[in-house]
Amino acid sequence: MDGAVSDALLRLGRHLRPGTVSPDLRALHQVGGRRADAFYRDRWSHDKVVRSTHGVNCTGSCSWKVYVKDGIITWEAQQTDYPSVGGDRPEYEPRGCPRGAAFSWYTYSPTRVRYPYARGVLVELYREAKARLGDPVAAWAEVTSDPGKRAGYQSARGKGGLVRISWDEACEIIAAAHVHTIRTYGPDRVAGFSPIPAMSMASHAVGARFVSLIGGAMLSFYDWYADLPVASPQVFGDQTDVPESADWWDAAYLMLWGSNVPVTRTPDAHYMAEARYRGQKVVVLAPDYNDAAKFADEWLAPHPGTDGALAMAMGHVILKEFFVDRETPAFTGYVKRFTDLPFLVRLRERGGSYVPDKFLTAADLGRPEGAFATVLLDARTGEPVVPNGSLAFRYGEQGQGRWNLDLDGVDPLLTCMGAEAVTVALPRFDSEGVLERGVPVRRVGGHLVTTVYDLMLAQYGVARDGLRGASENEPCTPAWQEAITGVPAQAVARIAREFAASAEESGGRSMIIMGAGTNHWFHSDAIYRAMLALTTLTGCQGVNGGGWAHYVGQEKCRPITGWAQLAFGLDWLRPPRQMIGTAYWYLHTDQWRYDTYSADVVSSPLAEGVFAGKATADLLAQSARLGWMPSYPTFDRNPLDLADEAGDDPAAYVAGQVATGRLGFACEDPDAPANWPRVLTVWRANLLGSSAKGNEYFLRHLLGADSAVRAQQAPPESRPEGVAWPEEAPRGKLDLLLSLDFRMTSTTLFSDIVLPAATWYEKHDLSSTDMHPFVHAFTPAIDPPWQTRTDFAAFHAIARAFSDLARTYLGTRKDLVAVPLLHDTPDELATPHGRVHDWRALNRRPTPGRDFPKVVVVERDYAAVAEKMAALGPLLERLGATTKGLTYDVSGEIDRLSRLNGTRDGRPSLARDSDLCEAILALSGTTNGRLAAQGFATLGRRTGTSFDGLADEHRQITFADTQARPVPVITSPEWSGSESDGRRYAPFTINVEHLKPWHTLTGRQHFYLDHDWIHEAGEALPVYRPPLNMTAMFGEPALGASEQGVVVRYLTPHSKWSIHSEYQDNLLMLTLSRGGPTIWMSPADAAKAGVGDNDWVEAVNRNGVVVARAVVSHRMPEGTVFMYHAQERVVDVPKSEISGLRGGIHNSLTRLLVKPTHLIGGYAQLSFAFNYLGPTGNQRDEVTVIRRRSQEVDY
Amino acid sequence: MRVMAQLAMVMNLDKCIGCHTCSVTCKQAWTNRAGTEYVWFNNVETRPGQGYPRGYQDQEKWQGGWELNRRGRLTLKAGGRLRKLLTIFANPLMPSIQDYYEPWTYDYDRLFSAPMQADTPVARPRSLITGRPMKIGWSANWDDDLAGDPSPDPVLRKLSEQVRLEFERAFMFYLPRICEHCLNPSCVASCPSGALYKRSEDGIVLVDQDRCRGWRMCVTGCPYKKVYFNHRTGKAEKCTFCFPRVEVGIPTVCSETCVGRLRYIGLVLYDADRVAEAASVPDERDLFAAQKGVLLDPRDPGVIAAARAEGIPDDWLDAARDSPIHRLIFEYGVALPLHPEYRTMPMVWYIPPLSPVVDVLAGTGHDGEDAGNLFGAIDALRIPIGYLAELFTAGDPEPVRAVLRRLAAMRSYMRRLNLGQEPDTSIAQAVGMSGAQVEAMHRLLALAPYGERY
């Protein structure tokens, strides 16, 4: 071994010590002496292991083992006992990620909220007023209405000075604020924000139940987060439905497009890694060399926001090579039956050529099926046919048994090719001008028509005999996209070809996992429609292993029916108030005042001028007054008072008052104090640290706090016509910001009252996701420590305090609720042909429920709210429970629940959190086979087809089952995929296999949309729309080096070290990353700005300022920086040199931009449902200047 | 022949998603305490990158592991026992805390306690060593995902070919690391106190906390820098292979919590008498084969008899026969040791990763439209084979290429089955395997059932 001397010493030594030495002197073998390892044995020992999970918005829904020793949570590790998915594929164990593994750090961390806190200034003001006035409500009224006092506590928001208060006092102030607001301004001036019920259903439901029972508005989140792919309701008539991750295994070809699966779907990523071994080819499309690219066979790096062009070019290749050059029977057979491609569209003459107009309907042919029955040609006869399955057959007697996709022998004609052709003008947005393309036409019933398929070929520039296609550099050839995306044309063509060929070969098992990288853009719906065209044309939707897999905030609350009944108090009162979050924040944070552009920035070159001269706020107001989208606060009057005035026919009264101008919509004067939101409760959420696009506008206008907004308000010529513009924009609209949390966040720092919440290891609750097929439980490993309480306990305490005060001040009141036209109800028949008639423009009196919201009066016994919270109400037996248009008779379940939970005043008890969990499970088809089977029977009567055998009728999942082990759910008509016989969940398999229509106009998947506003935007067909031009719209500097630094595109993708803001302050995650806010940039951009790795930089644009450290990396493309999403202002954020304020968060540089077409309602699949359709809070189109700042930072 | 049993691990880097769950669960279970703030028994490094501690693979600097002396005999690179004795009070061959990283926390309390003030309260960073405010400049995972400039990577510097670190040619992969529980542990040999030992029944290398005197020679001796100094207790600590768990049949924390499902644990048998000889082969490139040569065939009757003679129980021999490690190293031949040139005979093995093809090749028509071609385009992959070879085979590219070919062949072979086509055994034969072997390997690598991973 060593030298001779040491050998000699060793030889000597072996006689001096116990044990045997190997002949080569290398090893010494000894026995015994193991006591010294006691430390590690002791460290490993524990008293119990408890199953729980993490109620965080990641869609993971992982089951965890929480280790407890001496009553202290020590650490966690993943459960590995998921039921098998069949043995023919990888199992789900062990789901988890580093963030979840770091969770227990929070339990005893110095950022744990242990006691109720309130802003000291406010508490002093309140106590003084109450002592003087002797009354909580009067005290609250005075503090919030005295301008000096109001400004005193509002301007202190976010500036420290929190003091501990008791739970009793906190609840009293909260109750007083609610009572005062309801009495003075109306219940719709109260709002609740809590996202993603699936991540902890009971915790969500209990608060939403309180807000709903008092008449407050619950704010949507899925659209607000920009996670809702509006293309989904547009194309599928569905919110979002996606495959579970074990179904990735079934895919033969997989594209990860704008989705960084290892980071954002960490527990599921293994299915992608493993499916490659089965011969799956993986293509990653991302602007940077990301964590997913490591797994790719090929990596394509399109410039950010140009994915639509790439997808359109792929569509061009597929249409040309698999439809036109040769027919692919698998594809044509699919699109004829399951898409709108064979349906006829009327052409309208315009300026010497034609433009595509409306779907031809039975009404156009004078046939009785009417304006919602779309028409196609039968290839056998050439005659027009009204096939089953369109919206005309969904409601009413005429459709009974005909709402199905059975073609009954008809062979839909895909193309009108043969007879005649005309030129159509089609919009383009990548450059000036319009495209002129030939389409074959027929004349049907006197109408000039073509098929959607023919229009698609024209749109994609695919040439056919005698019909001109695109020249090489025109849309949508691969060469054309190369100039836009930077991806070689040849590569795009080859991948498109492989994707389609693989689909053909595998029977539709080509899949696209699409993520926030493509979904958070202003024009994401257009991008998505171009991507969805790829999976639909190739027959992949509704096939295991195929189709779209949208994974952006799509968390699936599998027991949705039960959750919805309880969360919105539908067992006691209907309807609830449900508001589109984006519009709410857009108005109430006054971001609308900073729109320096006209709404027609989205208009098509072929537009009729509907948006011309309008501001987006005008269109929002129009959408509200037509009943398209909800609008809360609704009127410029307290809805309690309005109900009292309205008399016996409230709908007529309100319509008349509005028509004559005596009653206005609040959204037409959002800055009037009477129309401000007054009380906002945030729980299970971090609005200001995470989702608040335009964070600085929130601070300035909603809260009245300091803010770094630098933008100018719109000049007079850009201001809305129909929305009041007070010269001075209000600051500090909100009277009370209440948050419940277990850690300090950017929201709690700005809250007036912070309540200490129990963590996920300290309560009972339920979790589910669409990434796996199980429901499972949260279980307390310890009791809530210090003065923390579960959300359940907190809201019950608030409700009791509220009810006590309400007895005196409110009593029982009537409340006039305005309800928008709803999807999956006959409301969606309100706008035939999607033709917009604004009663106001036409000077007409509106008809509630048709071109105006429905008006419903609800009676609220305010003193009884706490009691109603704690028991299941009687409306369920009377009205049943409705999900997606299907009503379930749950009367049998009420008895069962009474037995399981016990009763309160004869009603099933909901007095404990476990009761609430039990009720959610009992009232949902996915967890109660009896309801699932009943739902399928009901559905079968409408469709005239059978769904027998899909539901496991005799299985009922109890809360105890979910506590023992994750439980697979039951196939139910609440969702579109079959999980029967142990099959993996993929969306729309029930539609495809059981000929159940999609919830759309044609009953098929739509390539074509014919609403007036969609035409106005030039988006009737899939089309490429580039990112917004921030220079043109807002005067931001052009991309590239500038005197101030370097101007770059600013993206905020999801982070590796946090789930939104959760964990970004966690010491373990901070230690594994760079310990605070960072901005990633390329070496080239760093050089332009003189920035070195880890240098402090400032990023600035009109919306605000961010201070962060630079991460310089060659995996970043030039011209784009990343500031990973939800890096908050709580940790290591110094003061900005530019603003002088604390240096901002990722959303300090973003703001809301509302796309008008998202406001459409009342027409087929373009109808509102909560979190289903609405304007998105997109934030990807932004630019910023990055400059190196002084390296001396000051906190 | 002296048969001994060794617990070993294989990590399939091709499946590693770089999530660091293993690091966090390990740290939470073992080292989230005073004195070990900076210690990660398990860490994950992005490659190319500097690793943790910074540049640990540069043995010219750190002098870890073994080398052959002029007489061809193994000697500790940092010097023999005499030199150890002479430098015992001032050992310069050790990473400083700055090379690991200066652990820190934040003033979280300010978020509650800040009085009413002009600015939003913030928690600023503070050193856990000095207690003073600090600017964070290095961490246990500073260069994650190619953050900063990876060019100081010692492995990169050893490559003969020029590797351009630019966007168009970007490549990366992740390397999770624990203690190697080597057959020829240089940490054990370095300890002046005899406190480090290798358990005879399962080969786990441990520090006797009672005997450790805190000389830290083990830190120097370990070329992987997987022995750490607890500055509170003054003792060395290291990965214990979770012996309190494995003793009762539960996998290590890092394995069981591995979300990529890429870790395998199993027993291998080896001939303790041949370790020194194998570790002493002159050519570094022969070390991989030599290391394999020390491992014994658990089905060989002679080995079984010898093992029984050493008192190895029958159920352990069963475990050795069922060992996924043995199959991955021998039957499928896809696992490689990390830095065999350190001559420590590491017992954590790795399956090297595939990677995307470089775009420029797609443009030349090198990779055709047929997905099958792609699966064979080993030399067109982004990760230079030379880089992998410097990690796993002392620079010899052939074993790495052979592994990648097998992975690619598995994908090609299985794609046909996936599409419902007839199996094509010629694909398997081209990489020296049978169709049944490819399918069995697919089961272990892709399905990776819990009961077969451990």
CSV table of N, CA, C and O in Angstrom, one decimal, chain A residues 1-2 7 26 34 36 40-41 43-44 78 93 98 158-159 161 252 274 276-277 279-280 291 293-294 297 502 509 1056 1065 1072 1074-1075 1094 1112-1113 1130 1132 1135 1142, chain B residues 14-16 18-19 21 29 32 73-75 81 106 108 114 117 119-120 123 135-136 142 145-146 148 174 183 201 208 237 245 247 257 261 356 411 415 418 453:
chain,number,residue,atom,x,y,z
A,1,MET,N,0.9,-1.2,0.0
A,1,MET,CA,0.0,0.0,0.0
A,1,MET,C,0.9,1.2,0.0
A,1,MET,O,1.2,1.8,-1.0
A,2,ASP,N,1.4,1.6,1.1
A,2,ASP,CA,2.3,2.8,1.1
A,2,ASP,C,3.7,2.4,0.9
A,2,ASP,O,4.0,1.6,0.1
A,7,ASP,N,4.6,-0.2,6.0
A,7,ASP,CA,4.2,-1.7,6.0
A,7,ASP,C,4.8,-2.3,7.3
A,7,ASP,O,4.1,-3.1,7.9
A,26,ARG,N,-4.3,-4.6,3.8
A,26,ARG,CA,-5.3,-3.6,3.3
A,26,ARG,C,-6.4,-3.4,4.3
A,26,ARG,O,-6.8,-2.3,4.5
A,34,ARG,N,-20.5,-1.5,17.9
A,34,ARG,CA,-21.5,-0.8,17.1
A,34,ARG,C,-22.3,0.2,17.9
A,34,ARG,O,-23.2,0.8,17.4
A,36,ALA,N,-21.5,3.1,18.7
A,36,ALA,CA,-21.3,4.5,18.3
A,36,ALA,C,-22.3,4.9,17.3
A,36,ALA,O,-22.4,6.1,16.9
A,40,TYR,N,-27.6,7.8,15.1
A,40,TYR,CA,-28.4,7.7,13.8
A,40,TYR,C,-29.6,6.9,14.0
A,40,TYR,O,-30.7,7.2,13.5
A,41,ARG,N,-29.5,5.8,14.9
A,41,ARG,CA,-30.7,5.0,15.2
A,41,ARG,C,-31.7,5.9,15.9
A,41,ARG,O,-32.9,5.9,15.6
A,43,ARG,N,-32.0,9.1,15.9
A,43,ARG,CA,-32.5,10.1,15.0
A,43,ARG,C,-33.6,9.5,14.1
A,43,ARG,O,-34.6,10.2,13.8
A,44,TRP,N,-33.5,8.3,13.7
A,44,TRP,CA,-34.5,7.7,12.8
A,44,TRP,C,-35.8,7.4,13.5
A,44,TRP,O,-36.8,7.3,12.9
A,78,GLN,N,-42.5,10.4,1.0
A,78,GLN,CA,-43.7,10.1,0.2
A,78,GLN,C,-44.3,8.7,0.5
A,78,GLN,O,-43.5,7.8,0.8
A,93,GLU,N,-46.3,5.5,-7.4
A,93,GLU,CA,-45.3,5.8,-6.4
A,93,GLU,C,-44.0,6.2,-7.0
A,93,GLU,O,-43.7,5.7,-8.0
A,98,PRO,N,-39.2,18.2,-4.3
A,98,PRO,CA,-38.4,18.8,-3.3
A,98,PRO,C,-39.2,19.8,-2.5
A,98,PRO,O,-38.9,20.0,-1.3
A,158,GLY,N,-48.8,47.4,4.4
A,158,GLY,CA,-47.5,47.0,3.8
A,158,GLY,C,-46.4,47.6,4.5
A,158,GLY,O,-45.2,47.5,4.0
A,159,LYS,N,-46.6,48.3,5.6
A,159,LYS,CA,-45.4,49.0,6.2
A,159,LYS,C,-45.2,48.6,7.6
A,159,LYS,O,-44.8,49.4,8.5
A,161,GLY,N,-45.8,47.3,11.5
A,161,GLY,CA,-46.7,47.8,12.5
A,161,GLY,C,-47.9,46.8,12.8
A,161,GLY,O,-48.9,47.2,13.2
A,252,ALA,N,-47.4,7.2,-28.3
A,252,ALA,CA,-46.3,6.8,-29.2
A,252,ALA,C,-45.5,7.9,-29.6
A,252,ALA,O,-44.3,7.7,-30.0
A,274,GLU,N,-40.0,7.4,-18.7
A,274,GLU,CA,-40.1,5.9,-18.9
A,274,GLU,C,-40.7,5.5,-20.2
A,274,GLU,O,-40.4,4.5,-20.8
A,276,ARG,N,-40.3,6.8,-22.9
A,276,ARG,CA,-39.3,6.8,-24.0
A,276,ARG,C,-38.8,5.4,-24.2
A,276,ARG,O,-38.4,5.0,-25.3
A,277,TYR,N,-38.6,4.6,-23.1
A,277,TYR,CA,-38.1,3.3,-23.2
A,277,TYR,C,-39.0,2.4,-24.0
A,277,TYR,O,-38.6,1.3,-24.4
A,279,GLY,N,-40.3,3.3,-26.6
A,279,GLY,CA,-40.2,3.7,-28.0
A,279,GLY,C,-40.9,5.0,-28.3
A,279,GLY,O,-41.1,5.3,-29.5
A,280,GLN,N,-41.4,5.7,-27.3
A,280,GLN,CA,-42.0,6.9,-27.5
A,280,GLN,C,-40.9,8.0,-27.9
A,280,GLN,O,-39.9,8.1,-27.3
A,291,ASP,N,-35.2,22.0,-18.4
A,291,ASP,CA,-35.1,20.7,-17.7
A,291,ASP,C,-35.7,19.6,-18.5
A,291,ASP,O,-35.2,18.5,-18.5
A,293,ALA,N,-35.9,19.6,-21.9
A,293,ALA,CA,-35.1,19.4,-23.1
A,293,ALA,C,-34.1,18.2,-22.9
A,293,ALA,O,-33.8,17.5,-23.9
A,294,LYS,N,-33.6,18.1,-21.7
A,294,LYS,CA,-32.7,17.0,-21.4
A,294,LYS,C,-33.3,15.6,-21.9
A,294,LYS,O,-32.5,14.7,-22.2
A,297,ASP,N,-35.7,13.9,-27.7
A,297,ASP,CA,-34.9,13.4,-28.8
A,297,ASP,C,-34.6,14.6,-29.7
A,297,ASP,O,-33.5,14.6,-30.3
A,502,SER,N,-47.1,8.9,-36.9
A,502,SER,CA,-47.2,8.1,-35.6
A,502,SER,C,-48.6,8.0,-35.2
A,502,SER,O,-49.0,6.9,-34.7
A,509,ARG,N,-52.4,7.8,-31.1
A,509,ARG,CA,-51.6,8.0,-29.9
A,509,ARG,C,-50.5,9.0,-30.0
A,509,ARG,O,-49.3,8.7,-29.7
A,1056,LYS,N,-38.5,26.3,-10.4
A,1056,LYS,CA,-38.1,25.0,-9.9
A,1056,LYS,C,-38.1,24.9,-8.4
A,1056,LYS,O,-38.2,23.8,-7.8
A,1065,ASP,N,-40.0,31.1,-0.1
A,1065,ASP,CA,-39.3,31.7,1.1
A,1065,ASP,C,-38.8,30.5,2.0
A,1065,ASP,O,-38.3,30.8,3.1
A,1072,LEU,N,-31.0,25.7,-1.9
A,1072,LEU,CA,-30.6,24.9,-3.1
A,1072,LEU,C,-30.7,25.8,-4.4
A,1072,LEU,O,-30.3,25.3,-5.5
A,1074,ARG,N,-30.5,30.2,-5.5
A,1074,ARG,CA,-29.6,31.3,-5.3
A,1074,ARG,C,-30.0,32.2,-4.2
A,1074,ARG,O,-29.5,33.3,-4.1
A,1075,GLY,N,-31.0,31.7,-3.4
A,1075,GLY,CA,-31.2,32.4,-2.1
A,1075,GLY,C,-32.0,33.7,-2.2
A,1075,GLY,O,-31.9,34.5,-1.3
A,1094,ASN,N,-24.6,37.0,-10.9
A,1094,ASN,CA,-24.9,37.3,-9.5
A,1094,ASN,C,-24.8,38.8,-9.2
A,1094,ASN,O,-24.9,39.2,-8.0
A,1112,VAL,N,-26.7,34.5,-15.1
A,1112,VAL,CA,-26.3,34.5,-16.5
A,1112,VAL,C,-26.0,33.1,-17.0
A,1112,VAL,O,-25.2,32.4,-16.3
A,1113,SER,N,-26.7,32.7,-18.0
A,1113,SER,CA,-26.6,31.3,-18.4
A,1113,SER,C,-26.7,31.1,-19.9
A,1113,SER,O,-27.6,31.7,-20.5
A,1130,VAL,N,-40.8,39.2,0.2
A,1130,VAL,CA,-40.6,38.9,1.6
A,1130,VAL,C,-39.1,38.6,1.9
A,1130,VAL,O,-38.6,38.9,3.0
A,1132,ASP,N,-35.0,38.9,0.9
A,1132,ASP,CA,-33.9,39.4,0.2
A,1132,ASP,C,-34.2,40.3,-0.9
A,1132,ASP,O,-33.6,40.2,-2.0
A,1135,LYS,N,-34.0,47.8,-1.6
A,1135,LYS,CA,-34.8,48.9,-2.1
A,1135,LYS,C,-34.3,49.2,-3.6
A,1135,LYS,O,-33.1,49.0,-3.9
A,1142,ARG,N,-39.3,49.3,-1.7
A,1142,ARG,CA,-38.9,47.9,-1.7
A,1142,ARG,C,-39.1,47.3,-3.2
A,1142,ARG,O,-40.1,47.6,-3.8
B,14,ASP,N,-30.3,8.7,-16.9
B,14,ASP,CA,-31.2,9.0,-18.0
B,14,ASP,C,-32.6,9.3,-17.6
B,14,ASP,O,-33.3,10.0,-18.3
B,15,LYS,N,-32.9,8.9,-16.4
B,15,LYS,CA,-34.3,9.2,-15.8
B,15,LYS,C,-34.3,10.4,-14.8
B,15,LYS,O,-35.3,10.8,-14.4
B,16,CYS,N,-33.1,10.9,-14.5
B,16,CYS,CA,-33.0,11.9,-13.4
B,16,CYS,C,-33.6,13.2,-13.9
B,16,CYS,O,-33.1,13.7,-14.9
B,18,GLY,N,-33.5,15.9,-12.1
B,18,GLY,CA,-32.8,17.0,-11.4
B,18,GLY,C,-33.7,17.7,-10.4
B,18,GLY,O,-33.5,18.9,-10.2
B,19,CYS,N,-34.6,17.0,-9.7
B,19,CYS,CA,-35.6,17.7,-8.9
B,19,CYS,C,-35.0,18.0,-7.5
B,19,CYS,O,-35.5,18.8,-6.8
B,21,THR,N,-35.4,16.1,-4.9
B,21,THR,CA,-36.2,15.6,-3.8
B,21,THR,C,-35.3,14.8,-2.8
B,21,THR,O,-35.4,14.8,-1.6
B,29,ALA,N,-34.1,14.4,7.0
B,29,ALA,CA,-34.0,13.2,7.9
B,29,ALA,C,-32.7,13.2,8.7
B,29,ALA,O,-32.6,12.8,9.9
B,32,ASN,N,-30.4,18.3,9.2
B,32,ASN,CA,-30.9,19.7,9.4
B,32,ASN,C,-30.7,20.1,10.8
B,32,ASN,O,-31.7,20.4,11.5
B,73,ARG,N,2.3,0.4,-6.3
B,73,ARG,CA,1.4,0.0,-5.2
B,73,ARG,C,0.5,1.2,-4.9
B,73,ARG,O,0.9,2.4,-5.0
B,74,LEU,N,-0.6,0.8,-4.4
B,74,LEU,CA,-1.6,1.8,-4.0
B,74,LEU,C,-1.1,2.7,-2.9
B,74,LEU,O,-0.7,2.2,-1.9
B,75,THR,N,-1.3,4.0,-3.1
B,75,THR,CA,-1.0,4.9,-2.0
B,75,THR,C,-2.0,6.0,-2.0
B,75,THR,O,-2.5,6.4,-3.0
B,81,ARG,N,0.8,7.4,5.4
B,81,ARG,CA,0.5,7.6,6.8
B,81,ARG,C,1.5,8.5,7.5
B,81,ARG,O,1.1,9.3,8.4
B,106,TYR,N,-32.5,33.9,7.1
B,106,TYR,CA,-33.0,35.2,6.9
B,106,TYR,C,-33.6,35.8,8.1
B,106,TYR,O,-34.1,35.0,9.0
B,108,TYR,N,-36.4,36.4,9.2
B,108,TYR,CA,-37.9,36.2,8.9
B,108,TYR,C,-38.7,36.9,10.0
B,108,TYR,O,-39.8,37.4,9.7
B,114,ALA,N,-41.5,44.1,12.5
B,114,ALA,CA,-41.2,45.4,12.0
B,114,ALA,C,-42.2,46.4,12.6
B,114,ALA,O,-43.4,46.2,12.4
B,117,GLN,N,-43.2,51.5,9.6
B,117,GLN,CA,-42.0,52.1,9.0
B,117,GLN,C,-42.3,52.5,7.6
B,117,GLN,O,-43.4,52.4,7.1
B,119,ASP,N,-41.0,51.4,4.8
B,119,ASP,CA,-40.9,50.4,3.7
B,119,ASP,C,-41.6,49.1,4.1
B,119,ASP,O,-41.8,48.8,5.3
B,120,THR,N,-41.9,48.3,3.2
B,120,THR,CA,-42.4,46.9,3.4
B,120,THR,C,-41.3,46.1,4.1
B,120,THR,O,-40.2,46.1,3.7
B,123,ALA,N,-37.1,40.1,4.9
B,123,ALA,CA,-36.2,39.2,5.6
B,123,ALA,C,-34.9,39.2,4.8
B,123,ALA,O,-34.9,38.6,3.7
B,135,LYS,N,-24.2,38.9,1.4
B,135,LYS,CA,-24.7,38.7,0.1
B,135,LYS,C,-24.4,37.3,-0.3
B,135,LYS,O,-23.3,36.8,-0.2
B,136,ILE,N,-25.4,36.6,-0.8
B,136,ILE,CA,-25.3,35.2,-1.1
B,136,ILE,C,-24.5,35.1,-2.4
B,136,ILE,O,-24.8,35.7,-3.4
B,142,TRP,N,-25.3,26.0,-6.7
B,142,TRP,CA,-25.2,27.3,-7.3
B,142,TRP,C,-25.4,27.3,-8.8
B,142,TRP,O,-26.0,28.2,-9.4
B,145,ASP,N,-28.9,23.9,-13.4
B,145,ASP,CA,-29.4,24.2,-14.7
B,145,ASP,C,-28.5,25.1,-15.5
B,145,ASP,O,-29.0,26.1,-16.2
B,146,LEU,N,-27.2,25.0,-15.4
B,146,LEU,CA,-26.3,25.8,-16.2
B,146,LEU,C,-26.2,27.2,-15.7
B,146,LEU,O,-25.9,28.1,-16.5
B,148,GLY,N,-24.9,30.5,-14.4
B,148,GLY,CA,-23.5,31.0,-14.3
B,148,GLY,C,-22.7,30.3,-15.4
B,148,GLY,O,-23.2,29.8,-16.4
B,174,TYR,N,-28.1,15.7,-14.9
B,174,TYR,CA,-28.0,15.8,-13.4
B,174,TYR,C,-27.3,14.6,-12.9
B,174,TYR,O,-27.4,13.5,-13.4
B,183,LEU,N,-15.4,-0.1,-2.1
B,183,LEU,CA,-14.8,-1.4,-1.6
B,183,LEU,C,-13.4,-1.1,-1.1
B,183,LEU,O,-12.8,-1.8,-0.4
B,201,GLU,N,-20.9,-6.9,7.2
B,201,GLU,CA,-22.0,-7.7,6.7
B,201,GLU,C,-22.6,-7.0,5.4
B,201,GLU,O,-23.1,-7.7,4.5
B,208,ASP,N,-17.4,6.1,13.3
B,208,ASP,CA,-17.6,5.8,14.8
B,208,ASP,C,-17.6,7.1,15.5
B,208,ASP,O,-16.5,7.7,15.6
B,237,GLU,N,-18.9,13.3,9.8
B,237,GLU,CA,-20.2,12.6,9.5
B,237,GLU,C,-20.3,12.3,8.0
B,237,GLU,O,-19.8,13.1,7.2
B,245,ARG,N,-32.6,2.1,8.4
B,245,ARG,CA,-33.7,1.7,7.6
B,245,ARG,C,-33.4,0.4,6.8
B,245,ARG,O,-34.2,-0.5,6.9
B,247,GLU,N,-31.5,-1.9,7.5
B,247,GLU,CA,-31.4,-3.1,8.4
B,247,GLU,C,-32.8,-3.7,8.6
B,247,GLU,O,-32.9,-4.9,8.9
B,257,THR,N,-37.6,8.1,-1.9
B,257,THR,CA,-38.3,9.3,-2.2
B,257,THR,C,-37.9,9.8,-3.6
B,257,THR,O,-38.3,10.9,-4.0
B,261,ARG,N,-37.8,7.8,-9.9
B,261,ARG,CA,-37.7,6.3,-9.8
B,261,ARG,C,-36.5,5.8,-10.5
B,261,ARG,O,-36.6,4.8,-11.2
B,356,PRO,N,-30.8,15.0,-26.4
B,356,PRO,CA,-31.3,15.3,-27.8
B,356,PRO,C,-30.1,15.3,-28.8
B,356,PRO,O,-29.0,15.6,-28.4
B,411,ARG,N,-35.2,1.2,-27.0
B,411,ARG,CA,-36.2,2.1,-27.5
B,411,ARG,C,-36.7,1.7,-28.9
B,411,ARG,O,-37.9,1.6,-29.1
B,415,ARG,N,-40.4,0.1,-29.5
B,415,ARG,CA,-41.4,0.9,-30.3
B,415,ARG,C,-42.2,0.0,-31.2
B,415,ARG,O,-43.4,0.2,-31.4
B,418,ASN,N,-44.8,-1.5,-29.1
B,418,ASN,CA,-45.7,-0.4,-28.7
B,418,ASN,C,-46.7,-0.2,-29.9
B,418,ASN,O,-47.9,0.0,-29.6
B,453,ARG,N,-37.0,-2.6,-7.7
B,453,ARG,CA,-36.0,-1.6,-7.6
B,453,ARG,C,-35.1,-1.8,-6.4
B,453,ARG,O,-33.9,-1.5,-6.4
